[in-house]
PDB file of C-alpha atoms in Angstrom:
ATOM      1  CA  UNK A 370      73.175  45.596  79.912  1.00 48.00           C
ATOM      2  CA  UNK A 371      76.068  43.087  80.296  1.00 54.00           C
ATOM      3  CA  UNK A 372      78.406  45.463  78.454  1.00 58.00           C
ATOM      4  CA  UNK A 373      77.608  48.260  80.936  1.00 62.00           C
ATOM      5  CA  UNK A 374      78.426  45.935  83.827  1.00 63.00           C
ATOM      6  CA  UNK A 375      81.716  45.026  82.167  1.00 67.00           C
ATOM      7  CA  UNK A 376      82.663  48.699  81.797  1.00 77.00           C
ATOM      8  CA  UNK A 377      81.696  49.357  85.405  1.00 84.00           C
ATOM      9  CA  UNK A 378      83.743  46.372  86.575  1.00 85.00           C
ATOM     10  CA  UNK A 379      86.861  47.653  84.781  1.00 86.00           C
ATOM     11  CA  UNK A 380      86.251  51.170  86.068  1.00 87.00           C
ATOM     12  CA  UNK A 381      86.250  49.772  89.605  1.00 90.00           C
ATOM     13  CA  UNK A 382      89.458  47.829  88.863  1.00 87.00           C
ATOM     14  CA  UNK A 383      91.172  50.994  87.598  1.00 88.00           C
ATOM     15  CA  UNK A 384      90.066  52.944  90.649  1.00 90.00           C
ATOM     16  CA  UNK A 385      91.347  50.229  92.973  1.00 91.00           C
ATOM     17  CA  UNK A 386      94.671  50.088  91.087  1.00 89.00           C
ATOM     18  CA  UNK A 387      95.177  53.843  91.526  1.00 91.00           C
ATOM     19  CA  UNK A 388      94.282  53.555  95.195  1.00 92.00           C
ATOM     20  CA  UNK A 389      96.761  50.688  95.622  1.00 90.00           C
ATOM     21  CA  UNK A 390      99.459  52.727  93.831  1.00 89.00           C
ATOM     22  CA  UNK A 391      98.947  55.499  96.387  1.00 88.00           C
ATOM     23  CA  UNK A 392      99.199  53.050  99.288  1.00 88.00           C
ATOM     24  CA  UNK A 393     102.336  51.444  97.862  1.00 88.00           C
ATOM     25  CA  UNK A 394     103.909  54.851  97.218  1.00 86.00           C
ATOM     26  CA  UNK A 395     103.175  55.976 100.789  1.00 85.00           C
ATOM     27  CA  UNK A 396     104.781  52.806 102.199  1.00 86.00           C
ATOM     28  CA  UNK A 397     107.850  53.272 100.007  1.00 85.00           C
ATOM     29  CA  UNK A 398     108.193  56.892 101.076  1.00 82.00           C
ATOM     30  CA  UNK A 399     107.852  55.937 104.733  1.00 81.00           C
ATOM     31  CA  UNK A 400     110.609  53.340 104.362  1.00 80.00           C
ATOM     32  CA  UNK A 401     112.880  55.832 102.592  1.00 79.00           C
ATOM     33  CA  UNK A 402     112.241  58.488 105.259  1.00 77.00           C
ATOM     34  CA  UNK A 403     112.994  56.051 108.073  1.00 78.00           C
ATOM     35  CA  UNK A 404     116.325  55.289 106.411  1.00 77.00           C
ATOM     36  CA  UNK A 405     117.042  59.001 105.974  1.00 75.00           C
ATOM     37  CA  UNK A 406     117.156  58.693 102.190  1.00 73.00           C
ATOM     38  CA  UNK A 407     114.393  61.108 101.196  1.00 67.00           C
ATOM     39  CA  UNK A 408     112.343  63.777 102.891  1.00 66.00           C
ATOM     40  CA  UNK A 409     109.105  64.287 100.963  1.00 67.00           C
ATOM     41  CA  UNK A 410     105.559  64.765 102.166  1.00 70.00           C
ATOM     42  CA  UNK A 411     103.955  61.827 100.356  1.00 72.00           C
ATOM     43  CA  UNK A 412     100.486  62.984 101.375  1.00 77.00           C
ATOM     44  CA  UNK A 413     100.790  65.685  98.699  1.00 85.00           C
ATOM     45  CA  UNK A 414     101.223  63.074  95.918  1.00 89.00           C
ATOM     46  CA  UNK A 415      98.106  61.576  94.371  1.00 92.00           C
ATOM     47  CA  UNK A 416      97.271  59.203  91.541  1.00 94.00           C
ATOM     48  CA  UNK A 417      94.104  59.946  89.563  1.00 94.00           C
ATOM     49  CA  UNK A 418      92.469  59.247  86.230  1.00 93.00           C
ATOM     50  CA  UNK A 419      93.347  61.397  83.255  1.00 94.00           C
ATOM     51  CA  UNK A 420      90.415  63.781  83.245  1.00 93.00           C
ATOM     52  CA  UNK A 421      89.623  67.307  82.044  1.00 93.00           C
ATOM     53  CA  UNK A 422      91.645  68.828  84.897  1.00 96.00           C
ATOM     54  CA  UNK A 423      94.707  66.749  83.988  1.00 96.00           C
ATOM     55  CA  UNK A 424      94.354  67.583  80.292  1.00 95.00           C
ATOM     56  CA  UNK A 425      94.087  71.301  81.094  1.00 95.00           C
ATOM     57  CA  UNK A 426      97.242  71.088  83.223  1.00 95.00           C
ATOM     58  CA  UNK A 427      99.021  69.130  80.490  1.00 94.00           C
ATOM     59  CA  UNK A 428      98.247  71.881  77.974  1.00 92.00           C
ATOM     60  CA  UNK A 429     100.379  74.223  80.113  1.00 92.00           C
ATOM     61  CA  UNK A 430     103.451  72.033  79.657  1.00 93.00           C
ATOM     62  CA  UNK A 431     106.158  73.470  77.438  1.00 88.00           C
ATOM     63  CA  UNK A 432     106.974  71.209  74.502  1.00 85.00           C
ATOM     64  CA  UNK A 433     105.177  67.976  75.511  1.00 85.00           C
ATOM     65  CA  UNK A 434     106.037  64.796  73.616  1.00 87.00           C
ATOM     66  CA  UNK A 435     102.535  63.407  73.000  1.00 88.00           C
ATOM     67  CA  UNK A 436      99.027  64.634  72.309  1.00 87.00           C
ATOM     68  CA  UNK A 437      97.210  63.385  75.393  1.00 91.00           C
ATOM     69  CA  UNK A 438      93.843  64.557  74.073  1.00 89.00           C
ATOM     70  CA  UNK A 439      93.715  61.258  72.128  1.00 88.00           C
ATOM     71  CA  UNK A 440      93.565  59.322  75.389  1.00 87.00           C
ATOM     72  CA  UNK A 441      89.936  60.360  75.890  1.00 84.00           C
ATOM     73  CA  UNK A 442      88.954  58.428  72.734  1.00 87.00           C
ATOM     74  CA  UNK A 443      91.190  55.503  73.623  1.00 85.00           C
ATOM     75  CA  UNK A 444      89.631  55.199  77.064  1.00 84.00           C
ATOM     76  CA  UNK A 445      86.165  54.980  75.493  1.00 82.00           C
ATOM     77  CA  UNK A 446      87.249  52.223  73.073  1.00 84.00           C
ATOM     78  CA  UNK A 447      89.393  50.184  75.463  1.00 84.00           C
ATOM     79  CA  UNK A 448      87.452  49.261  78.612  1.00 83.00           C
ATOM     80  CA  UNK A 449      90.414  47.354  80.095  1.00 86.00           C
ATOM     81  CA  UNK A 450      92.905  50.190  79.511  1.00 89.00           C
ATOM     82  CA  UNK A 451      94.507  51.970  82.454  1.00 90.00           C
ATOM     83  CA  UNK A 452      95.195  55.698  82.631  1.00 93.00           C
ATOM     84  CA  UNK A 453      97.023  57.588  85.314  1.00 94.00           C
ATOM     85  CA  UNK A 454      97.680  61.236  86.145  1.00 96.00           C
ATOM     86  CA  UNK A 455     100.353  61.796  88.784  1.00 95.00           C
ATOM     87  CA  UNK A 456      99.945  64.971  90.838  1.00 95.00           C
ATOM     88  CA  UNK A 457     101.989  66.775  93.483  1.00 92.00           C
ATOM     89  CA  UNK A 458      99.563  69.215  95.110  1.00 91.00           C
ATOM     90  CA  UNK A 459      98.097  71.119  92.164  1.00 94.00           C
ATOM     91  CA  UNK A 460     100.994  70.358  89.798  1.00 95.00           C
ATOM     92  CA  UNK A 461     100.597  67.633  87.184  1.00 96.00           C
ATOM     93  CA  UNK A 462     103.848  65.670  87.196  1.00 95.00           C
ATOM     94  CA  UNK A 463     103.147  62.846  84.751  1.00 96.00           C
ATOM     95  CA  UNK A 464     100.686  60.945  82.611  1.00 96.00           C
ATOM     96  CA  UNK A 465     100.460  57.275  81.674  1.00 95.00           C
ATOM     97  CA  UNK A 466      98.197  55.211  79.425  1.00 94.00           C
ATOM     98  CA  UNK A 467      98.450  51.429  79.233  1.00 92.00           C
ATOM     99  CA  UNK A 468      96.363  48.530  77.978  1.00 88.00           C
ATOM    100  CA  UNK A 469      96.557  44.748  78.262  1.00 84.00           C
ATOM    101  CA  UNK A 470      96.384  44.083  74.490  1.00 78.00           C
ATOM    102  CA  UNK A 471      94.146  41.089  75.146  1.00 77.00           C
ATOM    103  CA  UNK A 472      96.559  39.544  77.613  1.00 77.00           C
ATOM    104  CA  UNK A 473      95.773  38.513  81.151  1.00 77.00           C
ATOM    105  CA  UNK A 474      99.457  38.481  82.063  1.00 83.00           C
ATOM    106  CA  UNK A 475     100.891  41.720  80.712  1.00 86.00           C
ATOM    107  CA  UNK A 476     100.067  45.379  80.363  1.00 86.00           C
ATOM    108  CA  UNK A 477     101.650  47.426  77.593  1.00 90.00           C
ATOM    109  CA  UNK A 478     102.513  51.011  78.441  1.00 91.00           C
ATOM    110  CA  UNK A 479     101.411  52.886  75.347  1.00 91.00           C
ATOM    111  CA  UNK A 480     102.334  56.364  76.550  1.00 93.00           C
ATOM    112  CA  UNK A 481     104.275  57.592  79.545  1.00 94.00           C
ATOM    113  CA  UNK A 482     105.395  61.180  79.952  1.00 95.00           C
ATOM    114  CA  UNK A 483     106.661  63.350  82.748  1.00 94.00           C
ATOM    115  CA  UNK A 484     106.288  67.081  82.895  1.00 94.00           C
ATOM    116  CA  UNK A 485     109.135  68.646  80.900  1.00 88.00           C
ATOM    117  CA  UNK A 486     111.674  70.360  83.102  1.00 77.00           C
TER     118      UNK A 486
END
């Protein structure tokens, strides 16, 4: 039972981190828009877990660098790992997988890839 609680705790942390990334991104976009630097509807950008939908979208990429299917196994083995799918509307723009490597101070980005083109 304690192991299940640990997994749940880290799942909540990951969810909160993605939510905070969205909030931070929205604030940055608002600041850039107010300064006339960029005009983008940030409400169409979202940060989610790498799931079946993200993997299906990734398979449509032409000449991707990594095999993201492996991330499913990694997520199961690494409860403190962090995965991220970056979307603009229905278009998958990028994927990221990171883990702390038993550090409380650092996170190592293991894979990071944007949609080719």
